[in-house]
Amino acid sequence: MSQEDITFQKLLKNVKLYNPNADTKLLKKAYEFASIAHHGQKRRTGDPFIFHILEVVRILIHWEMDTTTLTAALLHDTIEDGAAKREDIKEEFGEEVLEIVEGVTKVSKVHLKGSTDEIFIETLRKMILVMAKDLRVVFVKLADRIHNMRTLDVMPQDKQLEKSRESLEIYALLAERLGVREAKAILENLAFPYIYPDEYARVVKSTKKYFENADKHLAKFQSTLRRELKKAKINGEIVGRKKNYYSLWKKLQRPNIDWDLEKVHDLLALRIITAEVTECYQALGIVHKLWKPVPHLGVSDFIAQPKPNGYQSIHTKVFAGGGIMEVQIRTRAMHEQAEHGVAAHWHYAESKSKDVKEKDFKKGFSVDNKLNWVQELVKWQKEMIDSKEFLDSVKFDAFQHRNFVFSPKGDVYDLPRSATPVDFAYQVHTDLGNYIIGAKVNGKMVPLDSKLVSGDIVEIVKSRHPRKPSQDWLKFVVTTQAKNGISKSLRKNR
Ligand code: MN
C-alpha cells in the first residue's frame, strides 16, 4: 500500500468513529476515482496532488461531516484540476455529489479583486448565491481554503496576499456567520502574518515572555486537573491553549487594553469538556479548589444564561502558576455547537438516527435539511443586515436592496426590492411566466402583485396549458425579464 492509501485507511477509521453507518464503499470508490483523476499531478509544494485532497477530507472528518460531503470533498478538484468529467461524477456518484463539487468549483472562481466595499459585497453575494443551493459547499470550500493557506509559503507573493485577504475578509467571515469558529480562527491566524507582517512580528515579540514556558505550564495544569477530575469520577476531556496571535492582536488594540499584556487574562486557557451539564458545575468547584478565582473578574455562567448568539460555557479566571489563566467548562454538545456551528447541527441530526441506514441519512439531508439550510442562510443574511457592526464596517446597501427568495426546492433567486411572484416566475424561466395561475408564498396563496421579501419561499401555481399573460401585470412587475417576457407574449397572442 502506498503512503496515501495508508492515510486514507486511517481516515476511514475516523469516519467510523462518529458515523458507524458511513458508506465506506462509496468513500473508497471516490478515493480511487480521485487517485486516478489526479494521477501524476503534483502540487507546488512537490507533494502528490492527492495529499491535498486527503488533508481537506481530514478537516471535514474533524467537523464530522456526512458521507455525501466527504465524497464530494474527495472529488472536489477532479474536474477543475484533474482529468474527470462532470458526466462521470454524475453517473458514478449521483447528482447531489456533483452539485457540491460544481458548487465548490464555482465558489473557487469567485475572487476578491480590488478593495472597495462594492467589490467586497459583490464577491460575498456571488458566493452566497452558489452556497445557497447546498451549504455543504461552504464546508468543503473552507476545508480546501484552510489547507491551501497552510501551504501558502510556496506561492508567489502576490498570490499570498490575494489569498490571505480573501481568507481574512471573506472566508473567515463566512465561517463566523455559519458558526464554525474553529475555521474562522484558523484562517485568521494563517492570513495574519502575510497581510500584517509588522504587526504580527510585534505581537510575537511582545508575547514571547508570556508564551515561553506556556506549553510546560499548561501540561502541568492539565495533569493536575485530570487527576482531580478522576478522583471526583468526572469524565472530562481537558484541552490547553495559548491565545492565538490574531485574536490577541485584535484585543491588544482595544482602548482599555492598549497593548498592555498584563490586562489580557486569557493568554493561557484550559477547556474542560464534559458529558453532562451537572459535571460542568462539579468541575467548576474542583477548579476553584485548585486555583483561587481572580476577584472582580469572576465567573461568567453562560450555561445558565447563554450569550445572545446561543454560546454556552462557564468561564472563570483563576490564579495559576504566577499568572492568570482562563478555564472554560462546557458539555460536548455545547462545544460542538461553539466550534463547528451549523456543521454540529447536521452531525447531531445524523447521530440521533444512529440505527438508521446511511441511505436514510442521505434522504434526511436532501429532503428535510435542505429547507433548514435555507432557513439557516436566511437567518444569517438577516443577521448580517441587522448587524450594526457589520453595517458600520461595510456599506451594505447592495444587500439591503436585494431580495433573496427561494423556490420550494431551495434554489435561490436574487430579485430587486418590490419584486412580485410574477417577477419570480420570469426569473426562474420565461416559459413559466406563460403558465401562471396563482402564487403561494411560504405555503399560502397570495395576490400576484404581492411584494416578496428576503427569505420567502415562492411557488408558482401553474396552468396545464400556456396562457396569455395579463396586461395588468406590466403595472407592477419590476424586472426587465418579466417586462420583456410579458410584452413578447402579449404581442404573440395578439
Ligand atoms: Mn482543492
Coordinates of C-alpha atoms and ligand atoms in Angstrom, one line a residue:
M1 CA 0.0 0.0 0.0
S2 CA 1.2 3.5 -0.8
Q3 CA 1.5 6.2 1.8
E4 CA -1.6 7.8 0.5
D5 CA -3.6 4.6 0.8
I6 CA -2.5 4.1 4.4
T7 CA -3.5 7.7 5.2
F8 CA -6.9 7.1 3.6
Q9 CA -7.5 3.9 5.6
K10 CA -6.8 5.8 8.8
L11 CA -9.2 8.5 7.8
L12 CA -11.9 5.9 7.1
K13 CA -11.4 4.6 10.6
N14 CA -12.0 8.1 12.0
V15 CA -15.2 8.4 10.0
K16 CA -16.5 5.1 11.5
L17 CA -15.9 6.5 15.0
Y18 CA -18.6 9.2 14.6
N19 CA -20.7 7.6 11.9
P20 CA -20.7 3.8 12.2
N21 CA -23.1 3.5 9.3
A22 CA -21.0 5.6 6.9
D23 CA -20.9 4.2 3.4
T24 CA -17.2 3.4 3.3
K25 CA -17.6 1.6 -0.1
L26 CA -18.7 4.9 -1.6
L27 CA -15.8 6.7 0.0
K28 CA -13.3 4.2 -1.2
K29 CA -14.8 4.5 -4.7
A30 CA -14.4 8.3 -4.6
Y31 CA -10.9 8.0 -3.3
E32 CA -9.9 5.6 -6.1
F33 CA -11.7 7.9 -8.6
A34 CA -9.7 10.9 -7.3
S35 CA -6.4 9.0 -7.3
I36 CA -6.8 8.2 -11.0
A37 CA -8.1 11.7 -11.9
H38 CA -5.1 13.3 -10.2
H39 CA -2.6 10.6 -11.2
G40 CA 0.9 12.0 -11.7
Q41 CA -0.2 15.5 -10.7
K42 CA 1.9 17.4 -8.2
R43 CA 1.2 20.4 -6.0
R44 CA 3.5 23.4 -6.0
T45 CA 4.8 22.0 -2.7
G46 CA 6.1 19.0 -4.6
D47 CA 3.6 16.7 -2.9
P48 CA 1.3 14.4 -5.0
F49 CA -2.0 16.2 -5.6
I50 CA -3.9 13.5 -3.7
F51 CA -2.2 14.7 -0.5
H52 CA -4.2 17.9 -0.7
I53 CA -7.4 16.0 -1.2
L54 CA -6.8 13.8 1.9
E55 CA -5.9 16.8 4.0
V56 CA -9.1 18.5 3.0
V57 CA -11.1 15.4 3.9
R58 CA -9.3 15.1 7.2
I59 CA -10.6 18.6 8.2
L60 CA -14.1 17.7 7.2
I61 CA -13.9 14.5 9.2
H62 CA -12.9 16.6 12.2
W63 CA -16.1 18.5 11.7
E64 CA -17.9 15.2 11.5
M65 CA -19.5 15.8 8.2
D66 CA -21.8 13.3 6.4
T67 CA -20.8 10.9 3.8
T68 CA -22.0 13.0 0.9
T69 CA -19.8 15.9 1.9
L70 CA -16.8 13.6 2.3
T71 CA -17.4 12.0 -1.1
A72 CA -17.7 15.5 -2.7
A73 CA -14.5 16.6 -0.9
L74 CA -12.6 13.6 -2.3
L75 CA -13.8 14.7 -5.8
H76 CA -13.6 18.4 -5.3
D77 CA -10.7 19.1 -7.7
T78 CA -11.2 16.2 -10.1
I79 CA -13.0 18.3 -12.7
E80 CA -11.1 21.5 -12.4
D81 CA -7.6 20.2 -11.8
G82 CA -7.9 16.6 -12.6
A83 CA -8.9 14.5 -15.7
A84 CA -12.5 13.8 -14.7
K85 CA -15.7 14.9 -16.5
R86 CA -18.8 16.0 -14.8
E87 CA -20.8 13.3 -16.5
D88 CA -18.6 10.7 -14.9
I89 CA -19.2 12.1 -11.5
K90 CA -22.9 12.3 -12.1
E91 CA -23.0 8.7 -13.3
E92 CA -20.8 7.2 -10.6
F93 CA -21.8 9.3 -7.6
G94 CA -25.1 11.0 -8.4
E95 CA -26.5 14.5 -8.8
E96 CA -26.1 15.6 -5.2
V97 CA -22.4 14.9 -5.0
L98 CA -21.9 16.5 -8.4
E99 CA -23.8 19.7 -7.3
I100 CA -21.5 20.1 -4.3
V101 CA -18.4 19.5 -6.5
E102 CA -19.6 22.1 -9.0
G103 CA -20.5 24.5 -6.3
V104 CA -17.0 24.3 -4.8
T105 CA -15.6 25.0 -8.3
K106 CA -17.9 27.9 -8.8
V107 CA -17.0 29.4 -5.4
S108 CA -13.4 28.9 -6.2
K109 CA -13.8 31.1 -9.2
V110 CA -15.1 34.0 -7.2
H111 CA -12.1 36.1 -6.3
L112 CA -11.9 39.2 -4.2
K113 CA -10.2 41.5 -6.7
G114 CA -9.9 45.1 -5.6
S115 CA -10.6 46.6 -2.3
T116 CA -13.7 48.7 -2.5
D117 CA -16.8 47.9 -0.4
E118 CA -18.8 47.3 -3.6
I119 CA -16.3 44.6 -4.7
F120 CA -16.4 43.1 -1.3
I121 CA -20.2 42.9 -1.2
E122 CA -20.4 41.6 -4.8
T123 CA -17.9 38.9 -4.0
L124 CA -19.8 37.9 -0.9
R125 CA -23.1 38.0 -2.8
K126 CA -21.8 35.7 -5.6
M127 CA -20.6 33.2 -3.0
I128 CA -23.9 33.2 -1.1
L129 CA -25.8 32.5 -4.3
V130 CA -23.6 29.5 -5.0
M131 CA -23.7 28.3 -1.5
A132 CA -27.4 28.7 -1.0
K133 CA -28.1 25.6 -3.0
D134 CA -26.3 23.5 -0.5
L135 CA -24.4 24.8 2.4
R136 CA -22.1 21.8 2.4
V137 CA -20.3 23.6 -0.5
V138 CA -19.1 26.1 2.1
F139 CA -17.7 23.5 4.4
V140 CA -15.7 21.8 1.6
K141 CA -14.5 25.2 0.4
L142 CA -13.5 26.2 4.0
A143 CA -11.5 23.0 4.4
D144 CA -10.0 23.5 1.0
R145 CA -9.0 27.0 1.8
I146 CA -7.5 26.0 5.2
H147 CA -5.2 23.5 3.6
N148 CA -4.3 25.9 0.8
M149 CA -3.4 28.5 3.4
R150 CA -1.3 26.0 5.3
T151 CA 0.9 25.6 2.2
L152 CA 0.8 29.2 1.1
D153 CA 4.5 29.8 1.6
V154 CA 5.3 28.1 -1.7
M155 CA 3.2 30.6 -3.7
P156 CA 4.5 33.9 -5.2
Q157 CA 4.0 36.9 -3.0
D158 CA 1.1 38.5 -4.9
K159 CA -0.9 35.2 -4.6
Q160 CA 0.0 35.0 -0.9
L161 CA -1.5 38.4 -0.4
E162 CA -4.6 37.8 -2.5
K163 CA -5.4 34.5 -0.9
S164 CA -4.8 35.9 2.6
R165 CA -7.0 38.8 2.1
E166 CA -9.8 36.6 0.7
S167 CA -9.3 34.3 3.7
L168 CA -9.4 37.0 6.2
E169 CA -12.2 39.1 4.7
I170 CA -14.4 36.6 3.0
Y171 CA -13.8 33.1 4.2
A172 CA -13.3 33.9 7.9
L173 CA -16.5 36.0 7.7
L174 CA -18.4 33.1 6.2
A175 CA -17.1 30.7 8.8
E176 CA -18.1 33.1 11.6
R177 CA -21.6 33.6 10.2
L178 CA -22.0 29.8 10.0
G179 CA -20.7 29.5 13.5
V180 CA -17.6 27.5 12.5
R181 CA -15.5 29.4 14.9
E182 CA -12.7 27.0 14.6
A183 CA -12.3 27.6 10.9
K184 CA -12.5 31.3 11.4
A185 CA -9.7 31.3 13.9
I186 CA -7.5 29.0 11.8
L187 CA -8.0 31.2 8.7
E188 CA -7.3 34.4 10.5
N189 CA -4.2 33.1 12.1
L190 CA -2.9 31.8 8.8
A191 CA -3.6 35.0 7.0
F192 CA -2.3 37.4 9.7
P193 CA 1.5 37.2 9.0
Y194 CA 1.0 37.6 5.3
I195 CA -1.2 40.7 5.5
Y196 CA 0.2 42.5 8.5
P197 CA 3.8 41.2 8.8
D198 CA 5.0 44.0 11.1
E199 CA 2.0 43.8 13.4
Y200 CA 2.4 40.0 13.5
A201 CA 6.1 40.4 14.5
R202 CA 5.2 42.9 17.2
V203 CA 2.6 40.5 18.8
V204 CA 5.1 37.6 18.6
K205 CA 7.8 39.7 20.2
S206 CA 5.7 41.1 23.0
T207 CA 4.2 37.8 24.0
K208 CA 7.5 35.9 23.9
K209 CA 8.0 36.2 27.7
Y210 CA 4.4 35.0 28.4
F211 CA 4.4 32.1 26.0
E212 CA 7.9 30.9 26.6
N213 CA 7.0 28.3 29.2
A214 CA 3.4 28.2 28.3
D215 CA 3.3 24.6 27.0
K216 CA 5.1 23.4 30.1
H217 CA 2.7 25.2 32.4
L218 CA -0.3 24.1 30.5
A219 CA 0.8 20.5 30.6
K220 CA 1.3 20.7 34.4
F221 CA -2.1 22.3 35.0
Q222 CA -3.7 19.7 32.7
S223 CA -2.3 16.8 34.6
T224 CA -3.2 18.3 38.0
L225 CA -6.8 18.9 36.8
R226 CA -7.1 15.5 35.2
R227 CA -6.1 13.8 38.4
E228 CA -8.7 15.8 40.5
L229 CA -11.5 15.2 38.0
K230 CA -10.7 11.5 38.0
K231 CA -10.9 11.4 41.8
A232 CA -14.4 13.0 41.6
K233 CA -15.3 10.5 38.8
I234 CA -15.9 13.2 36.2
N235 CA -15.2 12.1 32.7
G236 CA -13.9 15.3 31.3
E237 CA -11.6 16.0 28.3
I238 CA -9.1 18.7 29.0
V239 CA -7.5 20.8 26.3
G240 CA -5.0 23.6 26.9
R241 CA -4.5 26.5 24.5
K242 CA -2.4 29.6 24.1
K243 CA -4.4 32.6 22.8
N244 CA -3.9 32.8 19.1
Y245 CA -2.0 35.7 17.7
Y246 CA -4.7 37.2 15.6
S247 CA -7.4 37.4 18.2
L248 CA -4.8 38.6 20.7
W249 CA -3.7 41.4 18.3
K250 CA -7.4 42.5 18.0
K251 CA -7.7 42.5 21.7
L252 CA -4.5 44.5 22.3
Q253 CA -5.8 47.3 20.1
R254 CA -8.8 47.9 22.4
P255 CA -8.5 51.2 24.1
N256 CA -8.9 49.7 27.6
I257 CA -6.0 47.3 26.9
D258 CA -3.8 49.4 24.6
W259 CA -1.0 46.8 24.2
D260 CA -0.8 46.1 28.0
L261 CA -0.5 42.3 28.1
E262 CA -1.0 42.3 31.9
K263 CA -4.6 43.2 31.1
V264 CA -5.2 40.2 28.9
H265 CA -6.4 37.4 31.2
D266 CA -6.9 34.7 28.7
L267 CA -3.4 34.3 27.3
L268 CA -3.5 30.8 28.6
A269 CA -6.7 28.8 28.9
L270 CA -7.8 25.3 29.8
R271 CA -11.0 23.9 28.4
I272 CA -12.9 21.1 30.2
I273 CA -15.4 19.2 28.1
T274 CA -17.8 17.0 30.0
A275 CA -20.7 14.8 29.0
E276 CA -23.3 16.3 31.3
V277 CA -24.3 19.8 32.5
T278 CA -24.1 18.8 36.2
E279 CA -20.5 17.8 35.6
C280 CA -19.7 21.3 34.4
Y281 CA -20.6 22.7 37.8
Q282 CA -18.8 19.9 39.7
A283 CA -15.7 20.6 37.6
L284 CA -16.1 24.4 38.4
G285 CA -15.9 23.5 42.1
I286 CA -12.8 21.5 41.5
V287 CA -11.1 24.2 39.5
H288 CA -11.8 26.8 42.3
K289 CA -10.4 24.4 44.9
L290 CA -7.2 24.0 42.9
W291 CA -6.8 27.6 41.9
K292 CA -8.2 30.7 43.5
P293 CA -10.6 32.7 41.3
V294 CA -9.4 36.2 40.5
P295 CA -11.5 38.7 42.4
H296 CA -13.7 41.1 40.3
L297 CA -13.1 39.2 37.1
G298 CA -15.2 36.4 38.5
V299 CA -17.2 33.7 36.9
S300 CA -19.4 34.0 33.9
D301 CA -22.1 31.4 33.7
F302 CA -23.1 31.3 30.0
I303 CA -24.7 27.9 30.6
A304 CA -27.4 29.3 32.8
Q305 CA -27.5 32.5 30.7
P306 CA -26.4 31.8 27.2
K307 CA -25.0 34.6 25.1
P308 CA -27.4 36.1 22.5
N309 CA -25.8 34.0 19.8
G310 CA -26.5 30.9 21.8
Y311 CA -23.0 30.3 23.1
Q312 CA -22.9 28.2 26.2
S313 CA -20.0 27.7 28.6
I314 CA -18.8 28.6 32.0
H315 CA -15.8 30.9 32.1
T316 CA -13.7 31.5 35.2
K317 CA -10.4 33.3 35.6
V318 CA -8.0 31.8 38.2
F319 CA -4.5 32.5 39.6
A320 CA -2.3 29.7 38.4
G321 CA 1.5 29.4 38.2
G322 CA 2.1 33.0 39.0
G323 CA -0.2 34.3 36.3
I324 CA -3.9 34.4 35.4
M325 CA -5.4 31.6 33.4
E326 CA -8.9 31.2 32.0
V327 CA -10.8 28.0 32.4
Q328 CA -13.8 27.3 30.2
I329 CA -16.2 24.5 31.0
R330 CA -18.8 23.1 28.8
T331 CA -20.5 19.9 27.6
R332 CA -19.6 18.1 24.4
A333 CA -22.7 19.3 22.7
M334 CA -22.1 22.9 23.7
H335 CA -18.5 22.5 22.5
E336 CA -19.5 21.2 19.1
Q337 CA -22.0 24.0 18.7
A338 CA -19.5 26.6 19.6
E339 CA -16.7 25.3 17.4
H340 CA -18.4 23.8 14.5
G341 CA -21.7 25.7 14.3
V342 CA -24.0 24.7 11.6
A343 CA -22.0 21.6 11.0
A344 CA -22.8 20.5 14.5
H345 CA -26.5 20.6 13.8
W346 CA -26.1 18.2 11.0
H347 CA -24.0 15.8 12.9
Y348 CA -26.5 16.0 15.7
A349 CA -29.3 15.2 13.3
E350 CA -27.2 12.3 12.0
S351 CA -26.2 10.9 15.3
K352 CA -29.8 11.0 16.6
S353 CA -30.6 8.4 14.0
K354 CA -27.6 6.1 14.7
D355 CA -29.5 3.0 14.0
V356 CA -30.9 4.0 10.6
K357 CA -29.0 3.2 7.5
E358 CA -26.7 5.5 5.7
K359 CA -29.3 5.7 2.9
D360 CA -31.7 7.4 5.3
F361 CA -29.0 9.9 6.4
K362 CA -28.8 11.0 2.8
K363 CA -32.5 11.2 2.5
G364 CA -32.6 13.2 5.6
F365 CA -30.1 15.6 4.3
S366 CA -31.6 16.1 0.9
V367 CA -35.2 16.4 1.9
D368 CA -35.6 17.6 5.5
N369 CA -32.4 19.5 5.9
K370 CA -32.4 21.3 2.6
L371 CA -35.0 23.8 3.9
N372 CA -33.2 24.0 7.2
W373 CA -30.1 25.2 5.3
V374 CA -32.2 27.7 3.5
Q375 CA -33.6 28.9 6.8
E376 CA -30.2 29.0 8.3
L377 CA -28.9 31.0 5.4
V378 CA -31.8 33.4 5.5
K379 CA -31.4 33.9 9.2
W380 CA -27.7 34.6 8.6
Q381 CA -28.5 37.1 5.9
K382 CA -31.0 38.9 8.1
E383 CA -28.4 39.0 10.9
M384 CA -25.9 40.4 8.5
I385 CA -28.3 43.1 7.5
D386 CA -29.4 43.9 11.1
S387 CA -25.9 43.8 12.5
K388 CA -24.9 47.4 13.3
E389 CA -21.3 46.4 13.4
F390 CA -21.4 44.9 10.0
L391 CA -23.2 47.9 8.6
D392 CA -20.5 50.2 10.1
S393 CA -17.7 48.2 8.5
V394 CA -19.2 47.9 5.0
K395 CA -21.8 49.6 3.0
F396 CA -24.5 47.1 2.9
D397 CA -26.8 48.8 0.5
A398 CA -26.3 46.2 -2.1
F399 CA -27.8 43.6 0.1
Q400 CA -30.5 45.7 1.6
H401 CA -31.9 46.4 -1.8
R402 CA -32.0 42.8 -2.9
N403 CA -34.4 40.0 -2.1
F404 CA -33.1 36.5 -1.9
V405 CA -36.1 34.3 -2.4
F406 CA -36.3 30.6 -2.8
S407 CA -38.1 28.0 -4.9
P408 CA -39.7 25.2 -2.9
K409 CA -36.7 23.1 -3.8
G410 CA -34.3 25.5 -2.2
D411 CA -32.9 27.2 -5.3
V412 CA -32.2 30.8 -4.6
Y413 CA -33.1 33.8 -6.8
D414 CA -31.8 37.3 -6.4
L415 CA -34.5 39.8 -7.1
P416 CA -34.7 43.5 -6.6
R417 CA -36.9 45.1 -4.0
S418 CA -40.6 45.3 -4.8
A419 CA -40.3 42.2 -7.0
T420 CA -43.5 40.1 -7.2
P421 CA -44.3 36.4 -7.8
V422 CA -44.6 37.3 -11.5
D423 CA -41.1 38.6 -11.5
F424 CA -40.0 35.5 -9.7
A425 CA -41.7 33.2 -12.4
Y426 CA -39.9 35.0 -15.2
Q427 CA -36.7 34.8 -13.4
V428 CA -37.0 31.1 -13.0
H429 CA -37.9 30.6 -16.6
T430 CA -39.5 32.8 -19.3
D431 CA -41.8 29.9 -20.1
L432 CA -43.0 29.6 -16.5
G433 CA -44.4 33.1 -16.9
N434 CA -46.8 31.8 -19.5
Y435 CA -48.3 29.3 -17.1
I436 CA -49.1 31.4 -14.1
I437 CA -52.4 31.0 -12.5
G438 CA -51.5 31.9 -9.0
A439 CA -48.7 32.0 -6.5
K440 CA -48.0 30.7 -3.0
V441 CA -45.6 32.4 -0.7
N442 CA -44.5 30.4 2.3
G443 CA -47.3 27.9 1.5
K444 CA -50.1 30.5 1.4
M445 CA -51.9 31.7 -1.7
V446 CA -51.1 35.4 -2.4
P447 CA -52.2 38.0 -5.0
L448 CA -49.8 38.2 -7.9
D449 CA -48.8 41.7 -7.2
S450 CA -47.6 40.9 -3.6
K451 CA -44.2 42.2 -2.8
L452 CA -41.6 39.5 -2.0
V453 CA -39.2 39.8 0.8
S454 CA -35.9 38.1 1.5
G455 CA -36.4 34.5 2.7
D456 CA -39.8 34.0 1.1
I457 CA -40.3 30.6 -0.4
V458 CA -42.2 31.1 -3.6
E459 CA -44.2 28.6 -5.5
I460 CA -45.9 29.3 -8.8
V461 CA -49.3 27.6 -9.4
K462 CA -49.2 26.5 -13.0
S463 CA -51.9 26.0 -15.6
R464 CA -51.9 22.9 -17.7
H465 CA -51.6 24.9 -20.9
P466 CA -49.9 28.1 -21.8
R467 CA -52.0 31.2 -21.2
K468 CA -51.9 34.8 -22.2
P469 CA -50.3 36.9 -19.5
S470 CA -52.4 39.8 -18.2
Q471 CA -51.8 43.3 -19.5
D472 CA -52.2 44.5 -15.9
W473 CA -49.0 42.6 -14.8
L474 CA -47.0 45.2 -16.6
K475 CA -48.2 47.7 -14.0
F476 CA -46.5 46.0 -11.1
V477 CA -43.5 43.9 -12.3
V478 CA -40.1 45.4 -11.8
T479 CA -37.6 43.2 -13.5
T480 CA -36.7 43.5 -17.2
Q481 CA -37.1 39.8 -17.7
A482 CA -40.7 40.0 -16.6
K483 CA -41.5 43.1 -18.6
N484 CA -39.9 41.7 -21.8
G485 CA -41.5 38.3 -21.3
I486 CA -44.9 39.7 -20.8
S487 CA -44.7 42.1 -23.7
K488 CA -43.4 39.4 -26.0
S489 CA -46.2 37.0 -25.1
L490 CA -48.9 39.7 -25.5
R491 CA -47.6 40.6 -29.0
K492 CA -47.5 36.9 -30.0
N493 CA -51.1 36.4 -28.7
R494 CA -52.5 39.4 -30.5
Ligands
MN1 MN -8.6 22.0 -3.6

